[in-house]
JSON list of C-alpha atoms in Angstrom, two decimals:
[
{"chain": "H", "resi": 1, "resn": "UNK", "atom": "CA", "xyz": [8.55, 33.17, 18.19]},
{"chain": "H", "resi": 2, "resn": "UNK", "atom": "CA", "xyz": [6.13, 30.18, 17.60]},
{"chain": "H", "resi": 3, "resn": "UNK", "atom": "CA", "xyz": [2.31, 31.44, 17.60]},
{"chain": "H", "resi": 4, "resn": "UNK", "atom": "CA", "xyz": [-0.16, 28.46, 18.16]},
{"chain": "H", "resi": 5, "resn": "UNK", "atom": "CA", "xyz": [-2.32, 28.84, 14.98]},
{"chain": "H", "resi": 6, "resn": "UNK", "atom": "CA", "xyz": [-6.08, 28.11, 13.83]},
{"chain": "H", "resi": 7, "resn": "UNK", "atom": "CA", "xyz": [-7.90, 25.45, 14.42]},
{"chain": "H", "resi": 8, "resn": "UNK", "atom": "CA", "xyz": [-11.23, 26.43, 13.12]},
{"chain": "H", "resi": 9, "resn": "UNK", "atom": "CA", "xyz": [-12.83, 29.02, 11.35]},
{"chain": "H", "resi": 10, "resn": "UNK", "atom": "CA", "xyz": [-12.18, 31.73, 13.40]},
{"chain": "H", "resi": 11, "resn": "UNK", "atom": "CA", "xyz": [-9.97, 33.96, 11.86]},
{"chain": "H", "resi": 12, "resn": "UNK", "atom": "CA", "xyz": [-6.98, 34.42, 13.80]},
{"chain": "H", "resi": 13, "resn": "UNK", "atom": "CA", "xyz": [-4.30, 37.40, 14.07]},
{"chain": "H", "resi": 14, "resn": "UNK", "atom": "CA", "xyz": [-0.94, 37.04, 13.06]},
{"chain": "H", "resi": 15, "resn": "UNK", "atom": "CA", "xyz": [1.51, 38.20, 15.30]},
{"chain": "H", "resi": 16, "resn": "UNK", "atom": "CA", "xyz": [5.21, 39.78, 14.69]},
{"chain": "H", "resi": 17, "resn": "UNK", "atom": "CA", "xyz": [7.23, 39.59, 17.63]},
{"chain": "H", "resi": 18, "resn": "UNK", "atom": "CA", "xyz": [10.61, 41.06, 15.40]},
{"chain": "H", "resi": 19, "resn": "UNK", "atom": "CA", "xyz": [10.99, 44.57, 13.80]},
{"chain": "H", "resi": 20, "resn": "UNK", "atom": "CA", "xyz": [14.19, 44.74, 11.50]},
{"chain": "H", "resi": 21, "resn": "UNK", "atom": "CA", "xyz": [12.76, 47.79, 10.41]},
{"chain": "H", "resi": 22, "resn": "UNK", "atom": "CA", "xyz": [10.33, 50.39, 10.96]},
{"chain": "H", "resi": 23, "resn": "UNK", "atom": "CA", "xyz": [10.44, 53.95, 9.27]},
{"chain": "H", "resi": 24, "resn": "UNK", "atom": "CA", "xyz": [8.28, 55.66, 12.51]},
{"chain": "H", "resi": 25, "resn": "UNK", "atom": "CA", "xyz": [7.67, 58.75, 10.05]},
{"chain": "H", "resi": 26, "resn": "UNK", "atom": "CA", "xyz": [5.46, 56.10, 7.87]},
{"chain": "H", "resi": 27, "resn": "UNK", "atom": "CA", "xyz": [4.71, 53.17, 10.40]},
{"chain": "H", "resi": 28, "resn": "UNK", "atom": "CA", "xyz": [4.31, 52.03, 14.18]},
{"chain": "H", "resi": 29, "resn": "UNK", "atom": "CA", "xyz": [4.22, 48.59, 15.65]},
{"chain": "H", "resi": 30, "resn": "UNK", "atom": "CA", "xyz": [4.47, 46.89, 19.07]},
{"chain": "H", "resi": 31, "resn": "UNK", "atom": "CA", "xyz": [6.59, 43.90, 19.04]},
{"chain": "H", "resi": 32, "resn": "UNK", "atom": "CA", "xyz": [4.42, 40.95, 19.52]},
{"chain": "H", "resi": 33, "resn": "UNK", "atom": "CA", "xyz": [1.17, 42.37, 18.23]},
{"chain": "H", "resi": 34, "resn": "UNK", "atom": "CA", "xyz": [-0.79, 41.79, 14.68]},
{"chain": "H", "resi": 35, "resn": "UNK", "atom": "CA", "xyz": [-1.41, 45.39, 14.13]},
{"chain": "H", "resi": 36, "resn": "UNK", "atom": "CA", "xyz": [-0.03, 47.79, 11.91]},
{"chain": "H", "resi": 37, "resn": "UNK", "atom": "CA", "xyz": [-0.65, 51.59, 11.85]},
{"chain": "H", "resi": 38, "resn": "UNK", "atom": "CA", "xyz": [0.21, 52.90, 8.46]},
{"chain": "H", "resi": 39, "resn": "UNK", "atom": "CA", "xyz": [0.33, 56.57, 9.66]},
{"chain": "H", "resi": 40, "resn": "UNK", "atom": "CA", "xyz": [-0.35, 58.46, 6.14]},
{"chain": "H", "resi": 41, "resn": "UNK", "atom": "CA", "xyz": [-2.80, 58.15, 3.59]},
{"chain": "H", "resi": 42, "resn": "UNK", "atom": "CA", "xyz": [-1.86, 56.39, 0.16]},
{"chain": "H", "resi": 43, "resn": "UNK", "atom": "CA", "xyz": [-0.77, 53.69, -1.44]},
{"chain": "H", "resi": 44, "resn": "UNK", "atom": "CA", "xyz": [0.89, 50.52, 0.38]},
{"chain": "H", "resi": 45, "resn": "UNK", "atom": "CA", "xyz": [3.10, 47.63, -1.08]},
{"chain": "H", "resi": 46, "resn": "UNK", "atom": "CA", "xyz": [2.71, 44.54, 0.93]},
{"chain": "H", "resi": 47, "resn": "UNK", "atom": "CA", "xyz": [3.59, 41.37, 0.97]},
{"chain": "H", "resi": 48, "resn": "UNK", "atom": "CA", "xyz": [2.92, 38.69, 3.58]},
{"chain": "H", "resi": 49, "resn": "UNK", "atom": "CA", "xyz": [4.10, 35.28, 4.39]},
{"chain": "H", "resi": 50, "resn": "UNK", "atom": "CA", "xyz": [2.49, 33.39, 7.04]},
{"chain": "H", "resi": 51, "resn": "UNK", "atom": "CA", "xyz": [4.35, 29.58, 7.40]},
{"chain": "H", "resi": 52, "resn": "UNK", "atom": "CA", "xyz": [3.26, 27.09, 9.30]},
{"chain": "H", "resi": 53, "resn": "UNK", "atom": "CA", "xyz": [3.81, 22.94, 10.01]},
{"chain": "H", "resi": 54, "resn": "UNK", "atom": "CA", "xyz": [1.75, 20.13, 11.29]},
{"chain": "H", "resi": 55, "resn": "UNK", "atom": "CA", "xyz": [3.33, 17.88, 13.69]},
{"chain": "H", "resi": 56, "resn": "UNK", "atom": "CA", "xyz": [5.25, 15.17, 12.07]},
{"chain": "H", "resi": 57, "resn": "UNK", "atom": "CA", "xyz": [3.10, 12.22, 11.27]},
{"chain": "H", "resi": 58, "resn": "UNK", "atom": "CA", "xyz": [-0.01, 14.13, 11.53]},
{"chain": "H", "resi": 59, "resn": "UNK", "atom": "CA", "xyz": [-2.69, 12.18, 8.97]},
{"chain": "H", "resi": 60, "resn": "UNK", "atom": "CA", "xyz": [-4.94, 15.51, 9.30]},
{"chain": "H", "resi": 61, "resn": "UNK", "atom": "CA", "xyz": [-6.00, 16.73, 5.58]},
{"chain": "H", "resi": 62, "resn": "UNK", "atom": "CA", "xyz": [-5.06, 20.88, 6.61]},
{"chain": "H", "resi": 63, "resn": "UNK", "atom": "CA", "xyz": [-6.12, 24.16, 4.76]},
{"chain": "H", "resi": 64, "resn": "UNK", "atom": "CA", "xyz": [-5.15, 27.82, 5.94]},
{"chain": "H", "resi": 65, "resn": "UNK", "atom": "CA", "xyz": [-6.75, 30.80, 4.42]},
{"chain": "H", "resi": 66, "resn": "UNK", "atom": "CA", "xyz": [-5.12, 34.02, 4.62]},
{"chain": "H", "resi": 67, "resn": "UNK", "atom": "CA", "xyz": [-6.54, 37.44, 4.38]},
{"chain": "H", "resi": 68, "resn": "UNK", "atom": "CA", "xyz": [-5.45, 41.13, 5.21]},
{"chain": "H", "resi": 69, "resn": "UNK", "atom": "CA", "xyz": [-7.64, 43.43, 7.15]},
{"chain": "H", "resi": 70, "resn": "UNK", "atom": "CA", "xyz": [-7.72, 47.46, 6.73]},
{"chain": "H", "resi": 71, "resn": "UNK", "atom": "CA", "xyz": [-9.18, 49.10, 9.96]},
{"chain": "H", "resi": 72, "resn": "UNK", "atom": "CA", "xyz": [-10.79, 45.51, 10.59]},
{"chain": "H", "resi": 73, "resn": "UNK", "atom": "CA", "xyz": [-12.48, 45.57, 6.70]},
{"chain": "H", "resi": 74, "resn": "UNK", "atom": "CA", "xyz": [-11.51, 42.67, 5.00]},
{"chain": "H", "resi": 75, "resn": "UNK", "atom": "CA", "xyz": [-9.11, 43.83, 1.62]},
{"chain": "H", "resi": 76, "resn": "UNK", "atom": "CA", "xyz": [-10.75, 42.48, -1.36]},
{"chain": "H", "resi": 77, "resn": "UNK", "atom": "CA", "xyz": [-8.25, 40.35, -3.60]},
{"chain": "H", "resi": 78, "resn": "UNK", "atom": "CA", "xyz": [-6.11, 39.65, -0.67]},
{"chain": "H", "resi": 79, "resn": "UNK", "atom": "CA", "xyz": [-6.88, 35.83, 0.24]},
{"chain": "H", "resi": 80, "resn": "UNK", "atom": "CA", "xyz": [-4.69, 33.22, -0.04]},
{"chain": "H", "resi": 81, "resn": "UNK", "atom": "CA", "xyz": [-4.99, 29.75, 0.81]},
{"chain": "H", "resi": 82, "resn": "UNK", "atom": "CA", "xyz": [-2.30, 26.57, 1.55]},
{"chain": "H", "resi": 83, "resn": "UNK", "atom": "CA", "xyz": [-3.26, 23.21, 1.86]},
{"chain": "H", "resi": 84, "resn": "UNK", "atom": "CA", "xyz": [-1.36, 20.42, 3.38]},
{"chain": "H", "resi": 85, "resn": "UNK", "atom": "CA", "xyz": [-2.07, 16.58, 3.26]},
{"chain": "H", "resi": 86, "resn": "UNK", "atom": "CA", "xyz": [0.10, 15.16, 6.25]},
{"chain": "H", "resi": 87, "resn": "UNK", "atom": "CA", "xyz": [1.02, 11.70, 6.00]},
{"chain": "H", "resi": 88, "resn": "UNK", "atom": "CA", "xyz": [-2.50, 10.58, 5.05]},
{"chain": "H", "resi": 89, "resn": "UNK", "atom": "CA", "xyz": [-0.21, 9.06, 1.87]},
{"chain": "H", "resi": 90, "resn": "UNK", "atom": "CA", "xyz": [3.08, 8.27, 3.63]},
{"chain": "H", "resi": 91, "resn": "UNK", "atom": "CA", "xyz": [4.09, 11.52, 1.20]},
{"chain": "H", "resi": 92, "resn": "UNK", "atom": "CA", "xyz": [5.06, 13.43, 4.51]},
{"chain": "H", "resi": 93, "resn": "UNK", "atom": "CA", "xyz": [3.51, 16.77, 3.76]},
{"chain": "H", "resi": 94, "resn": "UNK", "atom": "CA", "xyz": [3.42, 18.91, 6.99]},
{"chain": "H", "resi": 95, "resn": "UNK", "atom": "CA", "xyz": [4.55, 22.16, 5.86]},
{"chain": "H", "resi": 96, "resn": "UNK", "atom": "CA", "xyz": [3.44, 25.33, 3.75]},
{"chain": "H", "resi": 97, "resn": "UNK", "atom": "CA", "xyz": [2.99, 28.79, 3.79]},
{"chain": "H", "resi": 98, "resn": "UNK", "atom": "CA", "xyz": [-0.04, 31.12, 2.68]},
{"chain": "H", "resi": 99, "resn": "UNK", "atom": "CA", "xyz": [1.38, 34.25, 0.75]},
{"chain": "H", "resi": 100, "resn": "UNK", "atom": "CA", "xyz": [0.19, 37.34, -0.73]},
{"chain": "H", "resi": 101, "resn": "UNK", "atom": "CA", "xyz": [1.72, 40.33, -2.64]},
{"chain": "H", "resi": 102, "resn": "UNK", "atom": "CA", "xyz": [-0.32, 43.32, -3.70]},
{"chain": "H", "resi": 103, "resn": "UNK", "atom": "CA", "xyz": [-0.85, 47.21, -3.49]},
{"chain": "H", "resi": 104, "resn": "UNK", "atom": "CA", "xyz": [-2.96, 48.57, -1.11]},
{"chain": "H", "resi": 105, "resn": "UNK", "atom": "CA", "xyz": [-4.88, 51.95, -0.02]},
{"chain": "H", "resi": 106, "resn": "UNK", "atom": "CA", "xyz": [-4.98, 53.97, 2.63]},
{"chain": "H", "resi": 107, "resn": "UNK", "atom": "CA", "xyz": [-7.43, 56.97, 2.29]},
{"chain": "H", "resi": 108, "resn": "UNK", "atom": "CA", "xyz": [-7.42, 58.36, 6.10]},
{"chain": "H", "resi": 109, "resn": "UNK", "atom": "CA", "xyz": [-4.32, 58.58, 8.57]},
{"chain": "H", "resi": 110, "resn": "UNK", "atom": "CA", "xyz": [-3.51, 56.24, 10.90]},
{"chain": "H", "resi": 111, "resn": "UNK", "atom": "CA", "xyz": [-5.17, 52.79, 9.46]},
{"chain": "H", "resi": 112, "resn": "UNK", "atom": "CA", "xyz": [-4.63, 49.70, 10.77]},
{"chain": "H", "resi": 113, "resn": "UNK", "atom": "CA", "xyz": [-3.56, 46.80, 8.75]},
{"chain": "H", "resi": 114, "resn": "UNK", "atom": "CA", "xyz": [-3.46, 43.20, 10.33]},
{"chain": "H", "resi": 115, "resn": "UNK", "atom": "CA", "xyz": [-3.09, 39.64, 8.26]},
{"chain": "H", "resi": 116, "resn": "UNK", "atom": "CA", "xyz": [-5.31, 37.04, 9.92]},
{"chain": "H", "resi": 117, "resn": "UNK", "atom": "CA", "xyz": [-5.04, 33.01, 9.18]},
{"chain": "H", "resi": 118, "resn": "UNK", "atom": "CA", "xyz": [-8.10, 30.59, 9.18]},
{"chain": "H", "resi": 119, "resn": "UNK", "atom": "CA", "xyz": [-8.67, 26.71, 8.79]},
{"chain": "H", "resi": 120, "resn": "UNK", "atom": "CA", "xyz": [-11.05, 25.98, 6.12]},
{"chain": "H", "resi": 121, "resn": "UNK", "atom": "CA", "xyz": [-10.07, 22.31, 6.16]},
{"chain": "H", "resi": 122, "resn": "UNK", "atom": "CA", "xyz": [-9.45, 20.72, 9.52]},
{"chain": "H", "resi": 123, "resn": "UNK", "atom": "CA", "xyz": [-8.95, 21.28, 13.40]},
{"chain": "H", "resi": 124, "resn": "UNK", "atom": "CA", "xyz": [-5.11, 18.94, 14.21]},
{"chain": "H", "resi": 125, "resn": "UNK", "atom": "CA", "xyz": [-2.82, 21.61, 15.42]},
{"chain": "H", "resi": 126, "resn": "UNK", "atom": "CA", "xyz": [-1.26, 23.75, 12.92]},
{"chain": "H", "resi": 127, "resn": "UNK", "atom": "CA", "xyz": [1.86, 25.88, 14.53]},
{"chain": "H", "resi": 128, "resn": "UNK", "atom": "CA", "xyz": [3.20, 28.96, 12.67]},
{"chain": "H", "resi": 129, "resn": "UNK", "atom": "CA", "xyz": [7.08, 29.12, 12.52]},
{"chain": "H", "resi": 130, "resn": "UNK", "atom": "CA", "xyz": [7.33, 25.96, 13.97]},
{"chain": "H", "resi": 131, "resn": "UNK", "atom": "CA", "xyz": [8.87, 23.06, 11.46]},
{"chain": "H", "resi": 132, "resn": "UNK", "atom": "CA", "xyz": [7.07, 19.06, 11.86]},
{"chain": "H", "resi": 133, "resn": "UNK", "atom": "CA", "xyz": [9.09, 18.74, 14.65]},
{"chain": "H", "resi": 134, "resn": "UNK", "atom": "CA", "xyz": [8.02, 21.46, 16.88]},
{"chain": "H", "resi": 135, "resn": "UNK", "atom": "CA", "xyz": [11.34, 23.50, 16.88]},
{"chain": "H", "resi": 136, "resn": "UNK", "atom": "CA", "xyz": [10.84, 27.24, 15.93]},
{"chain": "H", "resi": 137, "resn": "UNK", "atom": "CA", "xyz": [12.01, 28.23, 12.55]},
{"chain": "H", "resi": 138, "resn": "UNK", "atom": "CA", "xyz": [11.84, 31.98, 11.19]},
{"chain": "H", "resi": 139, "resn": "UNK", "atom": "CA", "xyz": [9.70, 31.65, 8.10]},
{"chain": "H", "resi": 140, "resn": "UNK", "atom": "CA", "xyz": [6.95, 34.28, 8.57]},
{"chain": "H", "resi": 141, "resn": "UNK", "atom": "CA", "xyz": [7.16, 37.41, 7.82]},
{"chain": "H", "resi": 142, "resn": "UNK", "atom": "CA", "xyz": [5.42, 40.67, 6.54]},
{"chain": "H", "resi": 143, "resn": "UNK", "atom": "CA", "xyz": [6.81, 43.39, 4.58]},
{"chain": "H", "resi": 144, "resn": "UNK", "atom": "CA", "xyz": [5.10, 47.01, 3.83]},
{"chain": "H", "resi": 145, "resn": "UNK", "atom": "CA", "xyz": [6.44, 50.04, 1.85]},
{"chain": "H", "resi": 146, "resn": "UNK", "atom": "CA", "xyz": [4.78, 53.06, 1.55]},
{"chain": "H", "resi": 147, "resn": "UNK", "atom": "CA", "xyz": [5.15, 53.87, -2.33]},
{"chain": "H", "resi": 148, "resn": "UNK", "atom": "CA", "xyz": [5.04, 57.30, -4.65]},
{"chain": "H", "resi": 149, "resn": "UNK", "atom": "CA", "xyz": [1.75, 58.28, -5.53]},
{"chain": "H", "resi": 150, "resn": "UNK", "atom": "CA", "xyz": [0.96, 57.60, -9.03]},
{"chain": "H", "resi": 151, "resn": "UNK", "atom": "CA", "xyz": [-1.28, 56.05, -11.01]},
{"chain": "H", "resi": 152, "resn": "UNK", "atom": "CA", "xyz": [-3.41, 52.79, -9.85]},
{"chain": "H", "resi": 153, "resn": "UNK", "atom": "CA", "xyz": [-5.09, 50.68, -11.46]},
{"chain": "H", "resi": 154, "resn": "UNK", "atom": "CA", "xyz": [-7.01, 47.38, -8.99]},
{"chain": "H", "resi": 155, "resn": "UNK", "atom": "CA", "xyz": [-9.66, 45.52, -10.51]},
{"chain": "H", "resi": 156, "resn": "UNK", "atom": "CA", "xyz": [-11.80, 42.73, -9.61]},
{"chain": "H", "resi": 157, "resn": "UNK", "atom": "CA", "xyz": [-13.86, 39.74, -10.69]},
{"chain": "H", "resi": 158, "resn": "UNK", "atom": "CA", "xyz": [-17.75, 39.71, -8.87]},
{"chain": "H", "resi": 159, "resn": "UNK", "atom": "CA", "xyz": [-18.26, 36.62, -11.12]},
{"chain": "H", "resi": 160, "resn": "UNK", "atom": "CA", "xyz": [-17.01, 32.97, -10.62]},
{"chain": "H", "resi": 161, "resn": "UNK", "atom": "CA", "xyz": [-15.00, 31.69, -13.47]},
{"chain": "H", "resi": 162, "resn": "UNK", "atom": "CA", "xyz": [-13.77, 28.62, -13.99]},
{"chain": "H", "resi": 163, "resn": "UNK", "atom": "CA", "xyz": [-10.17, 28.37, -12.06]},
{"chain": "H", "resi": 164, "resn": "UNK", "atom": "CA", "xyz": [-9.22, 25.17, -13.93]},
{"chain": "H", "resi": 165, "resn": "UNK", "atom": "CA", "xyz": [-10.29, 25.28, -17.46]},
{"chain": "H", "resi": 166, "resn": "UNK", "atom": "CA", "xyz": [-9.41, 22.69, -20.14]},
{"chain": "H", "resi": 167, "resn": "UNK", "atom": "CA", "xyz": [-7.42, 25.31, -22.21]},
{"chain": "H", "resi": 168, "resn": "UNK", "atom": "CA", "xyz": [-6.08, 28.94, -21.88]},
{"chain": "H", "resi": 169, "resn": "UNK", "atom": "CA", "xyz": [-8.70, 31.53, -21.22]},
{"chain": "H", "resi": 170, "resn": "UNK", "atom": "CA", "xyz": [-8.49, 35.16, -20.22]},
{"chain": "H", "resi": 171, "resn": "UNK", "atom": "CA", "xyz": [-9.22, 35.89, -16.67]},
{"chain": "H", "resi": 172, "resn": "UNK", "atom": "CA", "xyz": [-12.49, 38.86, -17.22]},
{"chain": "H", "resi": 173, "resn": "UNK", "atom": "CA", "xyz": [-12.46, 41.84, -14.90]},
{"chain": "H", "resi": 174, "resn": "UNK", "atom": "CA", "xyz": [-15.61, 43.36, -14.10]},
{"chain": "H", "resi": 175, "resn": "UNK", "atom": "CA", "xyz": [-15.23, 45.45, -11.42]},
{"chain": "H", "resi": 176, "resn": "UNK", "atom": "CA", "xyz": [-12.72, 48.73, -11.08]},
{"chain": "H", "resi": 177, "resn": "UNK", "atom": "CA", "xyz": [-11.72, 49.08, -7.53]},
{"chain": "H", "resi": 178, "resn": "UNK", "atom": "CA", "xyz": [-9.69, 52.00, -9.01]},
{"chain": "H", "resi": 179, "resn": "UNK", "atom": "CA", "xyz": [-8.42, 53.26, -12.18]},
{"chain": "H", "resi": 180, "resn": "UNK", "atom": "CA", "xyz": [-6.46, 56.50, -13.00]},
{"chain": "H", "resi": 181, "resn": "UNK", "atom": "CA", "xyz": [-5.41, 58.56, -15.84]},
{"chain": "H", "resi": 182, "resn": "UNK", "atom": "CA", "xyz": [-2.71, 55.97, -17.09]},
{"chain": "H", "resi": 183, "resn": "UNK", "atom": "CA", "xyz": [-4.78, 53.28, -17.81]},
{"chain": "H", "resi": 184, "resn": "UNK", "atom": "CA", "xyz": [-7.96, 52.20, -19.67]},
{"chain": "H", "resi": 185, "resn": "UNK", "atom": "CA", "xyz": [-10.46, 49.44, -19.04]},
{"chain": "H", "resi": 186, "resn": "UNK", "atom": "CA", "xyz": [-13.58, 48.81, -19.65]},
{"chain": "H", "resi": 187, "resn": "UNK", "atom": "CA", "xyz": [-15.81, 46.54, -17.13]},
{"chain": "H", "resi": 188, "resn": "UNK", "atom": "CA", "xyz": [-18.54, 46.03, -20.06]},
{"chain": "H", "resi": 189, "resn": "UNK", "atom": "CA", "xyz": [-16.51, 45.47, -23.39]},
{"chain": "H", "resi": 190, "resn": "UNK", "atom": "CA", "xyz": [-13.22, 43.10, -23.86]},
{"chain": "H", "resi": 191, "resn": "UNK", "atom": "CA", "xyz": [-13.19, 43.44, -20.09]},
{"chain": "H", "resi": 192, "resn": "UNK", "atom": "CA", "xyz": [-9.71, 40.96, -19.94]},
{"chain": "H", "resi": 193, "resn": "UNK", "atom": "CA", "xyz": [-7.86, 43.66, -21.34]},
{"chain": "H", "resi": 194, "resn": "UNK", "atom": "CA", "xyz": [-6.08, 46.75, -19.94]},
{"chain": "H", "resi": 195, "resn": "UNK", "atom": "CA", "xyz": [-4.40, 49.32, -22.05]},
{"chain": "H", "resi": 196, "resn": "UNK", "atom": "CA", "xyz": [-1.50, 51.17, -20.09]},
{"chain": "H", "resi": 197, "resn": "UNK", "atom": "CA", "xyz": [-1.77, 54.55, -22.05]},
{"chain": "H", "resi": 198, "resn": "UNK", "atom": "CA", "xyz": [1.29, 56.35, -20.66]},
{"chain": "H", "resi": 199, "resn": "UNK", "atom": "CA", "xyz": [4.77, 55.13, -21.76]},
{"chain": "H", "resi": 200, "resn": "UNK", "atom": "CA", "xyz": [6.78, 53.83, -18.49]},
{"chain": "H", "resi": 201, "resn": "UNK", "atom": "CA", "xyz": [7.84, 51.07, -16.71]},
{"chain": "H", "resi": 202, "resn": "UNK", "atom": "CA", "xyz": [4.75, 49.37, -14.51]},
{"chain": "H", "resi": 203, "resn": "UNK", "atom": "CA", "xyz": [4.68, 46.95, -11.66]},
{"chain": "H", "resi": 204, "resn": "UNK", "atom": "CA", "xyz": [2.11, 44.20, -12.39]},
{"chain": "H", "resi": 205, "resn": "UNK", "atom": "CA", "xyz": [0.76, 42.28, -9.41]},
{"chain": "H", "resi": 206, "resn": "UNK", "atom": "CA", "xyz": [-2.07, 39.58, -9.56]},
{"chain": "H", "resi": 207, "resn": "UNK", "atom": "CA", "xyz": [-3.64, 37.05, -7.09]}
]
């Protein structure tokens, strides 16, 4: 269903009013709230996909944020952010979608994981699954799958590096969130690089 969305800074749930599937050994969920209970510790795949339109003609400069919450803690590494002009240009630009893909964890049973939107630019109404016209269309969505533990590695920048720089340059990660046996990385020395020292197949994720 259409949910009205933010109109200000205050960070607003995102509600799922549709299960097409929910493994109840691993997850629970009322239809129609924002809250998920991943019921085991561990590691979580998750992607989210919040979508959302202006109302056609609109001339209101719009950006959502995103973020995902773990027992109401905000997940570093998980915002996102969509911006949308409207017609300020006669370019028609209404529509977008904040999304985020990345592994998280779970070290108690029973956590609750919720994705919340924001406005950092604007107040016009924004509605999620609705298109410019105002007629519902099913473009949100959030996906979560428990995965096999293994080894993790989640780093982090506490700096503020240039996003936009005139040529390439390695993103630095100073922080280690978490790092097991597989992998190597130092936060002080050549800290762009990370060795994978165990011979497999890896999924890479970055945001």
């Amino acid at each position: 269903a259409k949910q009205t969305g933010p109109v200000s800074t205050t960070w607003l749930g995102v509600t799922y009013d549709r299960e097409d599937e929910v493994s109840s050994a691993a997850f629970s969920h009322t239809p129609g709230s924002s809250v998920i209970t991943l019921k085991t510790a561990g590691h979580y795949l998750v992607f989210a996909n919040t979508y959302g339109s202006l109302a056609s003609a609109s001339t209101n400069e719009t950006q959502v944020k995103q973020r995902l919450l773990l027992n109401g803690t905000d997940i570093e590494g998980s915002y996102s952010t969509v911006y949308m002009r409207g017609n300020t240009n006669s370019n028609g630009a209404y529509q977008g979608a904040a999304s985020i893909g990345m592994i998280i964890q779970s070290t108690t049973t029973n956590s609750t994981l919720t994705v919340q939107v924001a406005r950092a630019i604007g107040t016009a109404a924004w509605t999620i699954d609705a298109d410019p016209a105002g007629t519902y269309v099913n473009r949100s969505g959030l996906t979560v799958v428990k995965l096999p533990e293994a080894d993790f590695i989640q780093l982090q920048a506490t700096t503020t590096p240039a996003m936009n720089p005139a040529a390439l340059t390695a993103f630095t990660w100073n922080a280690e969130t978490e790092k097991d046996a597989s992998f190597s990385h130092s936060t002080s020395t050549n800290t762009t690089r990370i060795q994978a020292t165990t011979a497999g197949d890896y999924l890479f994720l970055s945001a």
